Short mmCIF file of C-alpha atoms and ligand atoms in Angstrom, two decimals:
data_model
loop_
_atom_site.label_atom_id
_atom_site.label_comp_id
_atom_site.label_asym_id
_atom_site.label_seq_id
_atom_site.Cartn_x
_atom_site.Cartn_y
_atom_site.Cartn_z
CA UNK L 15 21.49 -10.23 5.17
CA UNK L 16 21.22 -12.55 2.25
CA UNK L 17 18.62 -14.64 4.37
CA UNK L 18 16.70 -11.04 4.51
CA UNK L 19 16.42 -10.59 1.12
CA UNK L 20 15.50 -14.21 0.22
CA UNK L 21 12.67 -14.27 2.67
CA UNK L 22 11.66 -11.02 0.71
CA UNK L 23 12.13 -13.08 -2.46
CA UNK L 24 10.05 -15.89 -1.62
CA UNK L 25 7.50 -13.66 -0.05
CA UNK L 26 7.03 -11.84 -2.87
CA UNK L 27 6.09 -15.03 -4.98
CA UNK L 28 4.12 -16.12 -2.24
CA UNK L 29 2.12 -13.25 -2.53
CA UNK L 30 1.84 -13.57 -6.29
CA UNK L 31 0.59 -16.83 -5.87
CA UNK L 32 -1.88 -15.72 -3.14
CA UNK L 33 -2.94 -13.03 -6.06
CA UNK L 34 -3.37 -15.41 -8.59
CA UNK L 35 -5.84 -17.65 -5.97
CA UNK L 36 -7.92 -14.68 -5.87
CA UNK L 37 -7.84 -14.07 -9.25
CA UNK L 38 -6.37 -10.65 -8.73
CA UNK L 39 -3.30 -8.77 -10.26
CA UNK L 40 -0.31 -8.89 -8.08
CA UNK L 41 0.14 -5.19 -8.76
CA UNK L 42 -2.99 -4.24 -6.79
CA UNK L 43 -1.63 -5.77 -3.37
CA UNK L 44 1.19 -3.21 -1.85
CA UNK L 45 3.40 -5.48 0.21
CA UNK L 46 3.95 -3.41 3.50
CA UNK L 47 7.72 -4.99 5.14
CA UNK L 48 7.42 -4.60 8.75
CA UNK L 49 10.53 -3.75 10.53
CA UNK L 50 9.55 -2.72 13.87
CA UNK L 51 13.09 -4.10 15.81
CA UNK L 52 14.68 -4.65 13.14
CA UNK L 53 18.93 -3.27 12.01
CA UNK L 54 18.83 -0.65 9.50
CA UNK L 55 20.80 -2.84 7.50
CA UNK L 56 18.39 -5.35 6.84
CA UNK L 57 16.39 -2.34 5.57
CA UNK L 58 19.16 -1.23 3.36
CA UNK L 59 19.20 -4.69 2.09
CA UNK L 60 15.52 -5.17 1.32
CA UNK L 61 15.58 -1.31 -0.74
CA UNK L 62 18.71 -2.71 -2.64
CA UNK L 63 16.42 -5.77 -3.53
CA UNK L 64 14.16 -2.85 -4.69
CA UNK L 65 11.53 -2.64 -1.30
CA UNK L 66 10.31 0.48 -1.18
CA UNK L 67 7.60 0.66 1.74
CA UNK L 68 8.14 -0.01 4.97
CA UNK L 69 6.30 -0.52 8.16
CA UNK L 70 7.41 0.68 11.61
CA UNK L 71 5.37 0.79 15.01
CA UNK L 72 7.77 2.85 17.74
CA UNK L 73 8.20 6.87 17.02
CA UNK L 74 11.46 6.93 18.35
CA UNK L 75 12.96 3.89 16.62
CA UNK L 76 11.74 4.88 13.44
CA UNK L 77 12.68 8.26 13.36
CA UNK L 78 16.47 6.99 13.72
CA UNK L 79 16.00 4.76 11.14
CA UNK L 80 14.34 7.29 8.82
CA UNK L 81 17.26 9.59 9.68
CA UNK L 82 19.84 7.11 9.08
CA UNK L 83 18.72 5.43 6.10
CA UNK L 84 18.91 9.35 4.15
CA UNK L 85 16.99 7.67 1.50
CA UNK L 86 14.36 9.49 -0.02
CA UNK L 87 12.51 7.20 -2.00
CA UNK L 88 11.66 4.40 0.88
CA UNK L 89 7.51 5.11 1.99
CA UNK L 90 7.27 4.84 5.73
CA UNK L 91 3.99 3.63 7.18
CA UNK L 92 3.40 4.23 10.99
CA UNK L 93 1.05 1.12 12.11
CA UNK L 94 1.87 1.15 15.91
CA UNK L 95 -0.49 3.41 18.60
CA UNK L 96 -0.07 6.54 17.85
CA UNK L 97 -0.35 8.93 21.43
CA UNK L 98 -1.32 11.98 21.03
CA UNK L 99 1.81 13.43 22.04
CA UNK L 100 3.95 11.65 19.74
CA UNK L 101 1.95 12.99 15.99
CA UNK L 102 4.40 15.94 15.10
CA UNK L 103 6.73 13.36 14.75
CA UNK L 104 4.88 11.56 12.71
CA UNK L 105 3.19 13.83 10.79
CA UNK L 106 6.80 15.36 9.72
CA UNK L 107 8.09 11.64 8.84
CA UNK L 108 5.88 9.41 7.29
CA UNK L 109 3.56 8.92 4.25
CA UNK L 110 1.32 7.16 5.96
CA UNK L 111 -0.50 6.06 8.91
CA UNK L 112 -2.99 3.21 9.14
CA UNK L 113 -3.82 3.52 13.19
CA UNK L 114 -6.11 6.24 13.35
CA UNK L 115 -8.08 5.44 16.13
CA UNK L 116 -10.12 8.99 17.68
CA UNK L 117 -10.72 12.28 15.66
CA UNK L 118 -8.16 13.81 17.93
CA UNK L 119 -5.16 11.92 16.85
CA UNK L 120 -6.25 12.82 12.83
CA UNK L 121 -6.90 16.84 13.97
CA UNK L 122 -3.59 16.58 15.10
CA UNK L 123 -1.94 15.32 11.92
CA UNK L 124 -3.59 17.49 10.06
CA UNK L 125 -2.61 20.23 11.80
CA UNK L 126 1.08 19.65 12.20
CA UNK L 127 1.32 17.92 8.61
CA UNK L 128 4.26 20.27 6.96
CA UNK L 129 2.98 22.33 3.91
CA UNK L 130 5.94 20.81 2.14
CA UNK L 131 5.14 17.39 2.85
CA UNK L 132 2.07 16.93 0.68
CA UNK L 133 -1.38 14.91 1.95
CA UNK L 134 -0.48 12.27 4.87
CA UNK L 135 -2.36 9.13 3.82
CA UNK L 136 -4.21 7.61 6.44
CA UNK L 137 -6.56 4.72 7.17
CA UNK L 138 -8.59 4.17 10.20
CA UNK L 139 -8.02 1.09 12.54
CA UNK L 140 -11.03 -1.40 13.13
CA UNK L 141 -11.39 -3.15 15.97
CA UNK L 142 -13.03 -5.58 13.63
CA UNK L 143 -13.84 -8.53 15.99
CA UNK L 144 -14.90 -6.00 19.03
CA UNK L 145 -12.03 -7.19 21.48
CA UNK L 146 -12.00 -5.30 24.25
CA UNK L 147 -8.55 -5.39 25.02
CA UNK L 148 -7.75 -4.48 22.00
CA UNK L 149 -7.35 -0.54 20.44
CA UNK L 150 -9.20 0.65 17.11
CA UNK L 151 -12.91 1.84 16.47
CA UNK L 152 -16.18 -0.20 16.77
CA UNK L 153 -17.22 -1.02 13.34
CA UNK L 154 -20.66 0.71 14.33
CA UNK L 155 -18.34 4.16 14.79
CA UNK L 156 -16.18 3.69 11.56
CA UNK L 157 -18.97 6.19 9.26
CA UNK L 158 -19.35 9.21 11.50
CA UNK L 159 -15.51 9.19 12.13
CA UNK L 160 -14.39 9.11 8.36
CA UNK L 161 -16.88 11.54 7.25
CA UNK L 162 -15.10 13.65 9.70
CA UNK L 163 -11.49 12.70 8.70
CA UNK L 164 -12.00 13.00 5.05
CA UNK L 165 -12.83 16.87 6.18
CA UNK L 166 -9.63 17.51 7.48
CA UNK L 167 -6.76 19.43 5.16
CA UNK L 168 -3.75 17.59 4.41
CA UNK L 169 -4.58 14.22 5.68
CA UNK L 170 -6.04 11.75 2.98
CA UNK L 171 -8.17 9.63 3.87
CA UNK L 172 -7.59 6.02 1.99
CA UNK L 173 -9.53 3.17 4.15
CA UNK L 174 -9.28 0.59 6.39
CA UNK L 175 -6.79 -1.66 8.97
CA UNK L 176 -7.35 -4.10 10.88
CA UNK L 177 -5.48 -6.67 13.56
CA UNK L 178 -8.24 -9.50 14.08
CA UNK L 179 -7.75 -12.35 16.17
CA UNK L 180 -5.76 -15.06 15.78
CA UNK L 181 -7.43 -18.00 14.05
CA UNK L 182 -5.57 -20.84 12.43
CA UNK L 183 -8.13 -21.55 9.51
CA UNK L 184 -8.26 -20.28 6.29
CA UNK L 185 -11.75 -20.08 6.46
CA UNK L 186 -12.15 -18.72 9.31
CA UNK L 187 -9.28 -15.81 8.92
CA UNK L 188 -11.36 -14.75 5.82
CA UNK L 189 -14.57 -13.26 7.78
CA UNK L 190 -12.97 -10.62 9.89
CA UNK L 191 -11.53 -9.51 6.49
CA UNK L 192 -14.27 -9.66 4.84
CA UNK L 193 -16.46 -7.85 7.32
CA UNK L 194 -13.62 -4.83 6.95
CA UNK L 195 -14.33 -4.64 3.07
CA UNK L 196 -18.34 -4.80 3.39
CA UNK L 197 -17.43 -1.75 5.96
CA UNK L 198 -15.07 0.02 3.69
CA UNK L 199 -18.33 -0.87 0.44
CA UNK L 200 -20.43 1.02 3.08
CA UNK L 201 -18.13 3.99 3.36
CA UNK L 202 -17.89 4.07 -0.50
CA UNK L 203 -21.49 3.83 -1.62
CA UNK L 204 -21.91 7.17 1.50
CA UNK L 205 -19.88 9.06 -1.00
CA UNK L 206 -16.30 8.31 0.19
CA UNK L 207 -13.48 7.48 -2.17
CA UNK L 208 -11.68 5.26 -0.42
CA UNK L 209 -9.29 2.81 -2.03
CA UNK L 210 -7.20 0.91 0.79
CA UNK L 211 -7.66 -2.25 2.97
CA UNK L 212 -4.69 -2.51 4.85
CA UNK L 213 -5.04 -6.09 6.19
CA UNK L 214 -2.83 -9.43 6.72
CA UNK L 215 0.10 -10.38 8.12
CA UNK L 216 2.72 -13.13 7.66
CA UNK L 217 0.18 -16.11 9.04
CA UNK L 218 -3.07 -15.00 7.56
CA UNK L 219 -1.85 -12.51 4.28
CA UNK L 220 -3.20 -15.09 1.80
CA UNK L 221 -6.91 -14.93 3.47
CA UNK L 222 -6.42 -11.12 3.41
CA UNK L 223 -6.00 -10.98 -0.30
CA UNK L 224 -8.71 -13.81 -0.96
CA UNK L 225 -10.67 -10.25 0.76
CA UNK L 226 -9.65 -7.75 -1.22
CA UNK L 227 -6.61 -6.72 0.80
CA UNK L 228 -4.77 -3.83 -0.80
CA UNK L 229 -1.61 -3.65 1.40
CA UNK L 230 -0.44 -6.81 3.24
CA UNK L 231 1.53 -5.93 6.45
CA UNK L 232 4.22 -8.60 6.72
CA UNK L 233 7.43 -8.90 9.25
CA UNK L 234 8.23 -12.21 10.68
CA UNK L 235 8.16 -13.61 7.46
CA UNK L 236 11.11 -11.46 5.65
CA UNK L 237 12.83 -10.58 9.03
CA UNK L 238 12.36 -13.30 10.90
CA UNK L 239 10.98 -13.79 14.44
CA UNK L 240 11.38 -10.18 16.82
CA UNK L 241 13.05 -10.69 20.24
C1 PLP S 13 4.15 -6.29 13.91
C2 PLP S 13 2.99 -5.97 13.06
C3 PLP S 13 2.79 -6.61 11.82
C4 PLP S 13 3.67 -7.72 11.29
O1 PLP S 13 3.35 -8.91 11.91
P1 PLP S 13 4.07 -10.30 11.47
O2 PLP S 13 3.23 -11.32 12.09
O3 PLP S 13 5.45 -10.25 12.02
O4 PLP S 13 4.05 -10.35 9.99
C5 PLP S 13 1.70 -6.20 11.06
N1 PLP S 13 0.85 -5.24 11.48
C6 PLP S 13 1.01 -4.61 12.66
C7 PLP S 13 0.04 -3.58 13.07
C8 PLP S 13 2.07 -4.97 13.49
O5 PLP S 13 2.20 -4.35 14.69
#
């Protein structure tokens, strides 16, 4: 527990530091902890040490530890696939969802987001670096499908995620971000007011925020490796 919440300690100043690189203020990067197979306790211990969003990628998992934590100022973000039978769910339980990936998943949401609940924030996944294996929306299909989200009631629509492939430089981990923010300009000078680039992880947050990144995604580095 106490290595939990010094991995979120040094994280945190990693991040700063990452910030200050890029000659940005720390306050504009949202540091996302990722606790997909992770104890509720190590949650509990990261929103003592004042965490407040967290990341989670299985429906059923999370909704236990949504449930169980009875918290209600933690923000949960769903970043896993999202099947079309599993968005009630969803759209009940979380403040946002950064895998949009087909009009019919956000028709959904928007459908079955609660009245009570306020806007669901959403971002659309990229498949930035065209992998085939890999899920998310061409970059050539990213305009015509957020015109169409940002029509839909009760979702909002805030940006952009995106999973690129592994690369080990730091030079080379900057283009695939950077090609997500020239996408997300695009959007912006079509009208949209868009304000999120939800993009990094533990090995490659740093090149992410040298981008523009506005929430960092990170697990292994606060939880430790997942099983
Ligand atoms: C698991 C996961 C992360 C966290 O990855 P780490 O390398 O453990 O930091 C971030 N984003 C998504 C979409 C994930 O599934």
């Amino acid at each position: 527990m106490i290595r939990v919440t010094e991995n979120f300690r040094e994280t945190q100043q990693l991040l700063a530091a990452a910030a200050a690189d890029a000659a940005r203020p720390a306050d504009q990067i949202r540091l996302l902890a990722v606790s997909k197979k992770k104890p509720l306790e190590d949650i509990l211990a990261l929103a003592t040490a004042g965490q407040r969003d967290f990341g989670e990628n299985f429906v059923q998992e999370s909704l236990q530890k949504i449930n169980s934590t009875a918290r209600d100022d933690l923000k949960w973000h769903f970043i896993g696939h999202l099947q079309a039978n599993k968005t009630k769910v969803v759209a009940e339980h979380f403040h946002w969802v950064h895998t949009i990936d087909r009009l019919k998943i956000a028709q959904r949401l928007s459908k079955q987001r609660p009245y009570y609940a306020g806007d669901l924030n959403v971002c659309i996944e990229v498949n930035i670096d065209n992998e085939p294996q890999k899920s998310g929306v061409p970059p050539a299909d990213v305009p015509l499908l957020a015109a169409a989200i940002a029509e839909l009631p009760r979702l909002k629509l805030r940006g952009l995620m995106c999973l690129p492939a592994i690369r080990q430089d730091f030079e080379e981990q900057r283009k695939p971000f950077a090609a997500l923010r020239e996408l997300l300009e695009g959007l912006r000078s079509d009208g949209l007011e868009l304000d999120t680039l939800s993009m990094g992880m533990s090995a490659d947050y740093a090149a992410a925020i040298q981008e523009g990144a506005t929430i960092v995604r990170v697990g292994t580095a606060i939880f430790g490796a997942r099983s």
